[in-house]
Coordinates of C-alpha atoms in Angstrom, one line a residue:
Chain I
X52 CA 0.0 0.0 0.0
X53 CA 1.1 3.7 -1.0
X54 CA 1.2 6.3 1.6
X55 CA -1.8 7.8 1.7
X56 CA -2.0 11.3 -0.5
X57 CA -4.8 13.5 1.3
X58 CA -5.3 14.3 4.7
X59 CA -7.9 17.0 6.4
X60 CA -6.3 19.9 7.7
X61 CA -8.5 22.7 9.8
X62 CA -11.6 22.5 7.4
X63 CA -9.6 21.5 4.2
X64 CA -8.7 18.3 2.4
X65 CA -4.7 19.1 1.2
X66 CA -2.1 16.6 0.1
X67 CA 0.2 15.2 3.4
X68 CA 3.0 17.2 1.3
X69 CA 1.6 20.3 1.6
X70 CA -0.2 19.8 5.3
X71 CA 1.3 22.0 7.4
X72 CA 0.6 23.7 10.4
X73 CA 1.9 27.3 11.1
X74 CA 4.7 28.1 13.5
X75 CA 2.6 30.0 16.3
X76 CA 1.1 27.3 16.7
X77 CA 1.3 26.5 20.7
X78 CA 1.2 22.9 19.8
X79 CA 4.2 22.9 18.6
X80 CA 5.8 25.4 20.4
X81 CA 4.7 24.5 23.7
X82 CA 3.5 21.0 23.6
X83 CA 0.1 21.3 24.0
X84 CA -1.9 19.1 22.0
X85 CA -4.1 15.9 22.5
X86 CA -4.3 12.8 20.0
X87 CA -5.9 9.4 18.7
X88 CA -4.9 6.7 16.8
X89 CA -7.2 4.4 15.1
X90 CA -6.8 0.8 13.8
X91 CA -9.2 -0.4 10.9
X92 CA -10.4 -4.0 10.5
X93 CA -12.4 -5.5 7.4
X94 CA -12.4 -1.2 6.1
X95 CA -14.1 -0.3 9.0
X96 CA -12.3 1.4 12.1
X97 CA -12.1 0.0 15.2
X98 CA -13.8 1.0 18.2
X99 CA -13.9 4.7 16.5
X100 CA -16.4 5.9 18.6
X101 CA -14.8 5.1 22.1
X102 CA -11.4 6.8 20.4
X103 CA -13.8 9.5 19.7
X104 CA -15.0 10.0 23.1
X105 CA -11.8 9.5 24.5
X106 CA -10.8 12.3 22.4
X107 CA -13.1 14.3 23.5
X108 CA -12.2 13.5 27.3
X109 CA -8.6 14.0 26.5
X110 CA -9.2 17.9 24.6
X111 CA -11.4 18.7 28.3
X112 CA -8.3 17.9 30.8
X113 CA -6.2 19.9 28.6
X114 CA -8.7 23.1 28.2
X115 CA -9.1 22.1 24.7
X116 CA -11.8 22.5 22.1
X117 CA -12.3 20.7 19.5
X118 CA -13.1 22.2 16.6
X119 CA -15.3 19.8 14.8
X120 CA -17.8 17.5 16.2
X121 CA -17.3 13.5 16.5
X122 CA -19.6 13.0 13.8
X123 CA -17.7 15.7 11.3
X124 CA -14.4 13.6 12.0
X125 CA -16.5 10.2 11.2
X126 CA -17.8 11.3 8.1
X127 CA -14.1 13.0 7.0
X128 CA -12.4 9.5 8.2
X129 CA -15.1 8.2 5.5
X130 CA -14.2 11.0 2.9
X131 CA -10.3 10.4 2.9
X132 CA -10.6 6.6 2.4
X133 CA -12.4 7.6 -0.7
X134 CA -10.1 10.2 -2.0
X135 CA -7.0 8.3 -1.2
X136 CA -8.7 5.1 -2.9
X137 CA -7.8 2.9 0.0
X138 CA -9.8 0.4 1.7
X139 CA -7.9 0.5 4.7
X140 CA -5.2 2.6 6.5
X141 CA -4.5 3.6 10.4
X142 CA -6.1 7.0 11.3
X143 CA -4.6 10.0 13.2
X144 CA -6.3 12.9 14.7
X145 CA -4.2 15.4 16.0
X146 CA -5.9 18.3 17.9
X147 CA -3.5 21.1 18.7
X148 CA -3.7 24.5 20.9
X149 CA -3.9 27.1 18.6
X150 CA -4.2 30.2 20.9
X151 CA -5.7 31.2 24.5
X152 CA -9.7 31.9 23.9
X153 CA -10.8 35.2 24.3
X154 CA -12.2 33.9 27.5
X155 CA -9.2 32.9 28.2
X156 CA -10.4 29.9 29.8
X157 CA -9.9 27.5 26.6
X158 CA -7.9 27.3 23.7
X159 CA -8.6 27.3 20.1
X160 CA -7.5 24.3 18.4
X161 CA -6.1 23.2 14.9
X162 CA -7.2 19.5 13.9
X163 CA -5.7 17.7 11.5
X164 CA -6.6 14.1 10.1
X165 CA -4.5 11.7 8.9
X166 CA -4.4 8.3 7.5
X167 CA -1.3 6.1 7.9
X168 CA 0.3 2.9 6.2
X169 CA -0.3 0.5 8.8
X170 CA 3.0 0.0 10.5
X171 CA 3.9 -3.7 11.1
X172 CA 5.7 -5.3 13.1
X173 CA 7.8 -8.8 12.8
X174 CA 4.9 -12.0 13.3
X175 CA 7.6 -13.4 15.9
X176 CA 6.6 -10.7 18.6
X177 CA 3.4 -12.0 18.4
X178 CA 4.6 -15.6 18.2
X179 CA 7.7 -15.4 20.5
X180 CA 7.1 -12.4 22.4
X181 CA 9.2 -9.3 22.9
X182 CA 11.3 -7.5 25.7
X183 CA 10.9 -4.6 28.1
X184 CA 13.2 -2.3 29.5
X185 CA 11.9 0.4 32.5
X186 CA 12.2 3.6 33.2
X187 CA 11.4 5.8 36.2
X188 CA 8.5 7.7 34.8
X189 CA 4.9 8.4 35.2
X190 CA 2.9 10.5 32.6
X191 CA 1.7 14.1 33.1
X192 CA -2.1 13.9 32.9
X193 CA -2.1 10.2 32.5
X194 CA -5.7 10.0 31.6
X195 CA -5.3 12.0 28.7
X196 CA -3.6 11.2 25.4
X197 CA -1.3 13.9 25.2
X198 CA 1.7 14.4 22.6
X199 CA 3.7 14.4 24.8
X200 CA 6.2 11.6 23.8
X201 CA 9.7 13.3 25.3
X202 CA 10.4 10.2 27.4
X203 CA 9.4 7.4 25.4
X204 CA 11.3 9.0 22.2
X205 CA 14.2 9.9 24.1
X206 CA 14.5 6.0 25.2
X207 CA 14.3 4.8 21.5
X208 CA 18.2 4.3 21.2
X209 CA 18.2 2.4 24.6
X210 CA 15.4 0.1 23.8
X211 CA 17.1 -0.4 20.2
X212 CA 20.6 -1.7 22.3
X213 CA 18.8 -3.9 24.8
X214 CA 16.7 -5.3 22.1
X215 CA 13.8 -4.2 23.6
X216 CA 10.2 -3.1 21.7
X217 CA 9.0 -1.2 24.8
X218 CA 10.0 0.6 27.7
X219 CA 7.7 0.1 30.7
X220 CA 7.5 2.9 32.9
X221 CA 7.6 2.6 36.7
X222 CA 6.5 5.0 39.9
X223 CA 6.8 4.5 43.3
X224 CA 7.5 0.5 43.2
X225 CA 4.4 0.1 40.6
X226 CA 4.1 -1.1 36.7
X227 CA 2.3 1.7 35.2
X228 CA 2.0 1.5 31.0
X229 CA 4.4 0.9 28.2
X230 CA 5.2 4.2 26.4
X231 CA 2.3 3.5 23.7
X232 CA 0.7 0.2 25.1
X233 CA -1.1 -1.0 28.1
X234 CA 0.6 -3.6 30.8
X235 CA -0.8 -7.2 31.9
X236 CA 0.1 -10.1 34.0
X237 CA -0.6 -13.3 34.6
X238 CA -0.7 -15.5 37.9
X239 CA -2.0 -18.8 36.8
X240 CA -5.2 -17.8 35.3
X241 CA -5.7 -14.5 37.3
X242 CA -5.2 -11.6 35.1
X243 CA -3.8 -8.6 36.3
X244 CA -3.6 -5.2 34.8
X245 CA -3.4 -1.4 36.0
X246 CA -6.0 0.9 36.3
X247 CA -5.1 4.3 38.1
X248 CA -2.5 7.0 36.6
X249 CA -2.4 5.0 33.1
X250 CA -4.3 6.1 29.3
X251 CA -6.9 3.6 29.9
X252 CA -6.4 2.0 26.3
X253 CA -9.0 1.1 23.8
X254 CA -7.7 -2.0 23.0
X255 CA -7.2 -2.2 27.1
X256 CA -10.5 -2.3 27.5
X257 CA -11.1 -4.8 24.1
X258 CA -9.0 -7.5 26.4
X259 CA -10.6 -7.5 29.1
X260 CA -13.7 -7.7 27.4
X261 CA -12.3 -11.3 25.4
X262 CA -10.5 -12.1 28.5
X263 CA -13.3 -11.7 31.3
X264 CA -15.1 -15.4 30.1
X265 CA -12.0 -17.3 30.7
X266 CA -9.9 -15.6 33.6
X267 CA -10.6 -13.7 37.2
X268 CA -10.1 -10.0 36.2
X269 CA -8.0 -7.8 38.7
X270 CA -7.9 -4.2 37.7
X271 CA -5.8 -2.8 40.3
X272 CA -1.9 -1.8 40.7
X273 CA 0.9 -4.2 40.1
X274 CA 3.8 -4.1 42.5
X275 CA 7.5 -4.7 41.4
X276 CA 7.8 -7.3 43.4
X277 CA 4.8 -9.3 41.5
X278 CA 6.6 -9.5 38.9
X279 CA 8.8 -12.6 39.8
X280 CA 5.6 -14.0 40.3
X281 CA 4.3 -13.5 37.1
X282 CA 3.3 -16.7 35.1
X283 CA 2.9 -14.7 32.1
X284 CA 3.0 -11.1 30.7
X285 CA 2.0 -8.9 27.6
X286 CA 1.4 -5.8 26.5
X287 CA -1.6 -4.5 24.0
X288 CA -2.1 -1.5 22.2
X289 CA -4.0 -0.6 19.0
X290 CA -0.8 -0.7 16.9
X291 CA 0.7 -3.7 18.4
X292 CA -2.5 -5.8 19.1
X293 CA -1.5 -8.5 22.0
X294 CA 2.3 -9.0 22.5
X295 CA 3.7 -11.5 25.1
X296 CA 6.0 -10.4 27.0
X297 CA 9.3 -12.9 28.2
X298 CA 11.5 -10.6 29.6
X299 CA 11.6 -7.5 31.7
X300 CA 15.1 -5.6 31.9
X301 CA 16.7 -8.9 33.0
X302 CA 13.8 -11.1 34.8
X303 CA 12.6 -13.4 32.7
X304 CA 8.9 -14.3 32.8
X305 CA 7.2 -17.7 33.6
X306 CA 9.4 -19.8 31.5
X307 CA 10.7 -17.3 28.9
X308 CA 8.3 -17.9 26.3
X309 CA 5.0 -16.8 24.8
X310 CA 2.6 -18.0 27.6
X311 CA -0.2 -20.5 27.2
X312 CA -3.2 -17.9 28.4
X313 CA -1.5 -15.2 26.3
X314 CA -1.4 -17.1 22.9
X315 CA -5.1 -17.9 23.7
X316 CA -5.8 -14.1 24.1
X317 CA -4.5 -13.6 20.9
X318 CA -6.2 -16.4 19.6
X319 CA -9.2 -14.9 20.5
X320 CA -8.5 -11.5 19.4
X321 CA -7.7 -12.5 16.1
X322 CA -11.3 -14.3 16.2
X323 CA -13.0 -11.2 16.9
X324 CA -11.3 -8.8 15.0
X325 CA -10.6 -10.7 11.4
Chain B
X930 CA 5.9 47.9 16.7
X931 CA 4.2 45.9 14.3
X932 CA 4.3 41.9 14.7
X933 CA 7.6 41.4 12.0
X934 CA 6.4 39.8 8.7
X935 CA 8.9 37.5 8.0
X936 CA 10.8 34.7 9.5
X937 CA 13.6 31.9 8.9
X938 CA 11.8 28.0 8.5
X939 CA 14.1 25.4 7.1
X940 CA 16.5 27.6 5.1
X941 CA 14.7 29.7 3.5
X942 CA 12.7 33.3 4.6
X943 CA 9.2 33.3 4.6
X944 CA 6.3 35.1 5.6
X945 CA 5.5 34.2 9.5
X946 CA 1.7 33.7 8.0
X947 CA 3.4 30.7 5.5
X948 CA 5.8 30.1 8.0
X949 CA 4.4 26.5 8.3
X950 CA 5.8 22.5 9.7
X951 CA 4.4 19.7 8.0
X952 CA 1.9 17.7 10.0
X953 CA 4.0 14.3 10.0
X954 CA 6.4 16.9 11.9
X955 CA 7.7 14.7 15.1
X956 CA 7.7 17.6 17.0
X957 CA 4.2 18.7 16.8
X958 CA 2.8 15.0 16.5
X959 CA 5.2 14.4 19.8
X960 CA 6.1 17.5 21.6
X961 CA 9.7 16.3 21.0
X962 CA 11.6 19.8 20.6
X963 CA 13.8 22.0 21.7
X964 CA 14.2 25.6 22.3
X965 CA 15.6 29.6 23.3
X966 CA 14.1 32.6 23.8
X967 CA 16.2 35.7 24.0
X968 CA 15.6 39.3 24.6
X969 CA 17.2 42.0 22.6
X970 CA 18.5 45.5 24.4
X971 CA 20.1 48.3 22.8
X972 CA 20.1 46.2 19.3
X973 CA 21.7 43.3 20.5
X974 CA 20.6 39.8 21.2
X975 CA 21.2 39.4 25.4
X976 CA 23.8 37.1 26.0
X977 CA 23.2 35.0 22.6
X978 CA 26.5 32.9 22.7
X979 CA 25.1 31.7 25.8
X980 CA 21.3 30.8 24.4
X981 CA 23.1 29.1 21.3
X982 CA 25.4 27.2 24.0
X983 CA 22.2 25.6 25.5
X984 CA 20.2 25.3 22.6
X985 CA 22.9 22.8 21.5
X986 CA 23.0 20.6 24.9
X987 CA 19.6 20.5 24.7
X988 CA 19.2 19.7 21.2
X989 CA 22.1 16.8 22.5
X990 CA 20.4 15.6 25.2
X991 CA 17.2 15.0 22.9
X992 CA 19.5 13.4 20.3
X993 CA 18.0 16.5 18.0
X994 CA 20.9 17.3 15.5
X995 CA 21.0 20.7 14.9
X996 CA 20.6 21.5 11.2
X997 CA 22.7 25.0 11.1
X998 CA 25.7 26.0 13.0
X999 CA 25.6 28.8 15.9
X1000 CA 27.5 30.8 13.2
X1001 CA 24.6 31.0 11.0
X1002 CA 21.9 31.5 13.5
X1003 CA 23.4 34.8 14.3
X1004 CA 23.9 35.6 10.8
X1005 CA 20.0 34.4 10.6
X1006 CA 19.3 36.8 12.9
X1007 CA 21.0 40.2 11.7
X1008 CA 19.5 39.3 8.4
X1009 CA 15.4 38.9 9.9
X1010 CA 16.1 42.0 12.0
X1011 CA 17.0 43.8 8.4
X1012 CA 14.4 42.3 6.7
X1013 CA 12.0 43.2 9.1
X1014 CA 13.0 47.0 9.1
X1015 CA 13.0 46.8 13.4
X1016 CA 15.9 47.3 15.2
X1017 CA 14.4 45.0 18.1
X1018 CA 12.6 42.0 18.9
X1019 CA 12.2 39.3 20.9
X1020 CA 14.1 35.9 19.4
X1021 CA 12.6 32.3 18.9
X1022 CA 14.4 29.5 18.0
X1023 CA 12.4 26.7 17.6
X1024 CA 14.4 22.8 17.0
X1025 CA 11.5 19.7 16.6
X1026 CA 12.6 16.4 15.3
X1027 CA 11.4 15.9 11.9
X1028 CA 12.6 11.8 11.8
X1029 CA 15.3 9.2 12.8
X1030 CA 18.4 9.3 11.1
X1031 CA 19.4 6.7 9.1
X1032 CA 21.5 5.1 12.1
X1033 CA 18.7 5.5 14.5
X1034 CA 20.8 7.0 16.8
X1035 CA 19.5 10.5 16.4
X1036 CA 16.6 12.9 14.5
X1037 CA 17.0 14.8 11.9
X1038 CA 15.2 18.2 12.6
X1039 CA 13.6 21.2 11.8
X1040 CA 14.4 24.5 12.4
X1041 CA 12.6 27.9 12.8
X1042 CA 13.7 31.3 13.6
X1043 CA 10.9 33.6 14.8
X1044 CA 10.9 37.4 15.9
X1045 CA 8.0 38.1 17.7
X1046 CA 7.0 41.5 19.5
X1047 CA 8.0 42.0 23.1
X1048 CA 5.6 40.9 25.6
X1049 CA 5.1 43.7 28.3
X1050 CA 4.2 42.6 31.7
X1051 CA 2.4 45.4 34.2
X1052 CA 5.1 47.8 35.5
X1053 CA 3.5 46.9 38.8
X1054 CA 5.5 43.3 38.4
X1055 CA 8.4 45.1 38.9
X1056 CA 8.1 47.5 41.9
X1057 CA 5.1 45.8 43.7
X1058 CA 6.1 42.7 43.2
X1059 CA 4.0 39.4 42.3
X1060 CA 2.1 36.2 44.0
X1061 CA 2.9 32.5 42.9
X1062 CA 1.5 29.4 43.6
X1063 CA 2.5 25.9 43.7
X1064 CA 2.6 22.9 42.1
X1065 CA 3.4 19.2 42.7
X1066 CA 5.6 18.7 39.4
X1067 CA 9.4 18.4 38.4
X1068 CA 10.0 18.8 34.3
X1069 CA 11.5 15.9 32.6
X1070 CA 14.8 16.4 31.2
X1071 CA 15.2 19.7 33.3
X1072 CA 18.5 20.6 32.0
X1073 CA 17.1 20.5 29.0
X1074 CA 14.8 23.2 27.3
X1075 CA 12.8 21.1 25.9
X1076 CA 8.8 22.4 24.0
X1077 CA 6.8 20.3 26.6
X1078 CA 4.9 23.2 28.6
X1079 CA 2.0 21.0 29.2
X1080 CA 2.0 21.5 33.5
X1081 CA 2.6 25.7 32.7
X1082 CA 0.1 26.1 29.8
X1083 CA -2.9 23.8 31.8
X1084 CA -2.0 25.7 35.0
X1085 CA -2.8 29.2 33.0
X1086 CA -6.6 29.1 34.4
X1087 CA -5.8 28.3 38.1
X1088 CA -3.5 31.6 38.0
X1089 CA -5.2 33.6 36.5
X1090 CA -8.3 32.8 39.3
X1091 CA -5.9 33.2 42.2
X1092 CA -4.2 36.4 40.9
X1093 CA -0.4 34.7 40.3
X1094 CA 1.8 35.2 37.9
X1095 CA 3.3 32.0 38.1
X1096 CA 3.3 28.6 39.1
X1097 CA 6.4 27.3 41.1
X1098 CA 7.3 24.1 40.5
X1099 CA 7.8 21.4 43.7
X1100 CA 9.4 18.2 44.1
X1101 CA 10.2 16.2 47.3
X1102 CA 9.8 19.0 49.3
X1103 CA 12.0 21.4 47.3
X1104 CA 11.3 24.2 45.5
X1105 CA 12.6 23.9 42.1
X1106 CA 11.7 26.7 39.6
X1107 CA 8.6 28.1 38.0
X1108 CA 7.2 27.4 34.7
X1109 CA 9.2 29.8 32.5
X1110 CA 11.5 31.7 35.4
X1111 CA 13.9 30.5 37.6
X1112 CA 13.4 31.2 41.9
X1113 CA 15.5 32.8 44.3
X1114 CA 15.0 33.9 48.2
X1115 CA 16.7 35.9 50.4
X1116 CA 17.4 34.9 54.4
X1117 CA 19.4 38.5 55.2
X1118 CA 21.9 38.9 52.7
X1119 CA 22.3 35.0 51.4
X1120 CA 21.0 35.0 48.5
X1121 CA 19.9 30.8 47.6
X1122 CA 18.9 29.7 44.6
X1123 CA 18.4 25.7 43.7
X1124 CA 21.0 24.4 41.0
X1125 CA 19.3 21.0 40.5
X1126 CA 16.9 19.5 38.7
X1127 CA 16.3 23.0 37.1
X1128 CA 16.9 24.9 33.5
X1129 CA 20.2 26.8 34.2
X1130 CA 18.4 30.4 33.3
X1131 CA 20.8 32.8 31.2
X1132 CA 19.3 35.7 33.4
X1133 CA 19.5 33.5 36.1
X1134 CA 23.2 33.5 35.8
X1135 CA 23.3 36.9 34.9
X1136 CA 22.1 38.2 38.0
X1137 CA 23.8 35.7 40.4
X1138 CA 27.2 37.7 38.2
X1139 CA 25.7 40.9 39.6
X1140 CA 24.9 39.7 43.3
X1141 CA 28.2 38.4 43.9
X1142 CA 29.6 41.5 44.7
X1143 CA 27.2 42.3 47.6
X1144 CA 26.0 39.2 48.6
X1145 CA 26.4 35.6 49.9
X1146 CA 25.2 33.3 47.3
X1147 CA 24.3 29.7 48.1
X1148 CA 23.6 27.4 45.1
X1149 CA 21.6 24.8 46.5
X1150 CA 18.0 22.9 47.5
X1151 CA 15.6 24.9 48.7
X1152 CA 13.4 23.4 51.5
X1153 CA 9.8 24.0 51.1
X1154 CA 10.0 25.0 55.0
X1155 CA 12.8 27.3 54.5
X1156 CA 9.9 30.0 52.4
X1157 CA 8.6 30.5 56.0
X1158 CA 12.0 32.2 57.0
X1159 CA 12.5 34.0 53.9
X1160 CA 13.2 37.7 54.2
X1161 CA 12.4 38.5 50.4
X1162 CA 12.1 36.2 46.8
X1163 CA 12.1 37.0 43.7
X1164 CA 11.6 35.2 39.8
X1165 CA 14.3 35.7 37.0
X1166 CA 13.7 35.0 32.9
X1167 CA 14.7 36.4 29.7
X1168 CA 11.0 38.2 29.2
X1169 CA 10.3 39.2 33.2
X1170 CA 14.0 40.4 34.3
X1171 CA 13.4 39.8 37.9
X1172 CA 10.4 40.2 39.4
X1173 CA 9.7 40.4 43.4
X1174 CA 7.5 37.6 44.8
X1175 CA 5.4 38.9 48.1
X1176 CA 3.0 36.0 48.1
X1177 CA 3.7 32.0 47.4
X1178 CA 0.0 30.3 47.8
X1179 CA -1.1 31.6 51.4
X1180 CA 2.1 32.4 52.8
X1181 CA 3.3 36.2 52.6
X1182 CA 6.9 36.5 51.9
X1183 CA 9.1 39.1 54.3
X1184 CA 6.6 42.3 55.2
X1185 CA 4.5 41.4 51.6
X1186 CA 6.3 43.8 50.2
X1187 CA 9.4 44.3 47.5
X1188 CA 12.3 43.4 49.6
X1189 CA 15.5 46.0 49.8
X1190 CA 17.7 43.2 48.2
X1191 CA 15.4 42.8 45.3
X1192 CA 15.1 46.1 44.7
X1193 CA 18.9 46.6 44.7
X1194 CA 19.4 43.7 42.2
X1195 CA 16.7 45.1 40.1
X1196 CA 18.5 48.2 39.6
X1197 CA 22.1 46.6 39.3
X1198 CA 20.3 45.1 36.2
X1199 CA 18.5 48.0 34.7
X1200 CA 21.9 49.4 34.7
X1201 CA 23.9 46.5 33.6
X1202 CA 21.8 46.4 30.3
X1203 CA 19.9 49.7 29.4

């Protein structure tokens, strides 16, 4: 597939060449901008109104507003699949501050919408699982899907030498989130997974849903310590589906390989989703 | 003076209305920049050997490489100032990764350089003195100048509510610095000001220069408890000089008014640069 050509920019439909966003912008000069990122299945998006909402949620903590509706950004999603003659394609809205309102209570916002190539990754991290490294961190405004991506950018070249796909971050003696994924363990068929100071993830929530027939749910923090206790681990986020996880800096998990529970998440995922 | 027309993006000069980053930008679809702001007096850029300086170990510590030498940022900027028919201006100079390098091990990046009209604060800042209050936050990569202003920009409302110019960042019960300005206090004639875990301000440096003479300066933590028995504080920054604080939250600084100290400084630096 061809990189898409067209995007929506603030109102206008302009080739990704020429989609630009001006330099006062205090999104880019300041940081201050909110996002989603959207999977598509079979041409249709996934879960596109919970990103939606989420969105939404996300453009509040930050004083936002957005300056389209939900249903304006459904029916452009629609719009650039046709100009850009694609069936499918990930989906990025980016929602920037533009300036203080009058008000001075809000900000004006520029939106722009963008379809990706689907970035893949190597079958084996589904199959064989990946690595973690940690990091000291917690996010500012956790709840919100900010841009901000200093720390998990700035650990790219560490993650590259260890071998590792993500970094998990770590606060006060808890697993919090991966830089773009959400965090799960195993022990024997209880499944485990954060809830407070963490983006509660789409696909997250999409897991636990598949997962909440087979296994005892426990939405709650997960010490350090638990983690040599850990039968099994993974990680799930809209771009990565489910990953297993076998090692974390240099504890291995369970038995170093794709766990049993996992693969039949993914199983399962797979089902629902294809 | 009129907002200047025209601006350096990339290479090239170009209107500040077309002055415009491409939406698959890494800096505005990540927050991951860099930046310096610098004040102009007389017709010269304040100390811009030392803004270049930093803008560089920034720009290393994000693994940004820096498109343009120092050398032609000056040039850059004699030549906007020319263009612009103004013999002063406030300075932008804006670094956001644009994409990995080839070897992964850094970004390639995009640069602007903005002038932008002086933003006045109230004379009152000056001789009366202003209130701050605090917040629970340390920035990441503090050496570092990095765009991410999301903790100043969302605290904007809850100042403007309680009458503060600015929000003074704390840590482990430290007082670290405020949003855009660096924090000092008086206890007699020690002047303290914290070294770590802050942006090493040009003006802050500046003035510490011009206090040495007459006072006792202590580069080190500042105890949230140690505010109680402060005789004055004050703010420094590039766009607010120094400014006297008589108010942090509840707690009235000294007799609530401009301290002696401050005062003096403030005139050591009116003379230093006008």
């Amino acid at each position: 597939m061809a990189s898409p050509r067209w995007c929506f920019v603030n109102g206008k439909i302009v080739s990704v060449q020429n989609a630009n966003i001006n330099v006062r912008n205090l999104g880019l000069q300041r940081g201050y901008g909110v996002f989603e990122f959207i999977r598509m299945y079979g041409g249709v998006p996934f879960r596109l109104a919970e990103h939606l909402a989420r969105l939404k949620n996300s453009a509040r903590a930050l004083y936002l507003s957005l300056p389209i509706s939900a249903q304006r950004i459904e029916r452009i999603i629609g719009f650039l699949l046709e100009k850009n003659k694609i069936g499918e394609a990930d989906i990025r809205i980016l929602v920037l501050a533009k300036n203080f309102d009058k008000d001075a209570k809000s900000f004006s916002s520029d939106i722009c919408i963008l379809l990706e190539q689907p970035h893949t990754y190597p079958q084996s991290a589904h199959t064989k699982g990946i690595k973690l490294i940690t990091k000291e961190h917690q996010r500012e405004f956790a709840r919100a899907k900010t841009i901000n991506y200093l720390s998990a950018f700035h650990d790219h070249i560490r993650r590259l030498r260890r071998g590792a796909l993500e970094t998990l971050y770590v606060s006060n003696g808890k697993a919090l989130e991966c830089t773009t994924s959400n965090f799960f363990i195993f022990r024997r068929n209880v499944l485990i997974t954060p809830r407070r100071d963490i983006l509660l993830g789409i696909t997250r929530k999409f897991v636990l849903s598949l997962a909440r027939k087979y296994f005892v749910i426990q939405e709650r923090n997960i010490r350090l310590q638990e983690l040599r206790g850990a039968s099994e681990a993974f990680i799930a986020a809209t771009n990565k589906e489910i990953m297993p996880v076998i090692k974390i800096d240099s504890l291995r998990i369970g038995n170093g390989k794709a766990g049993v529970n996992t693969k039949f998440l993914i199983t399962l995922f797979e089902d629902a989703v294809r």
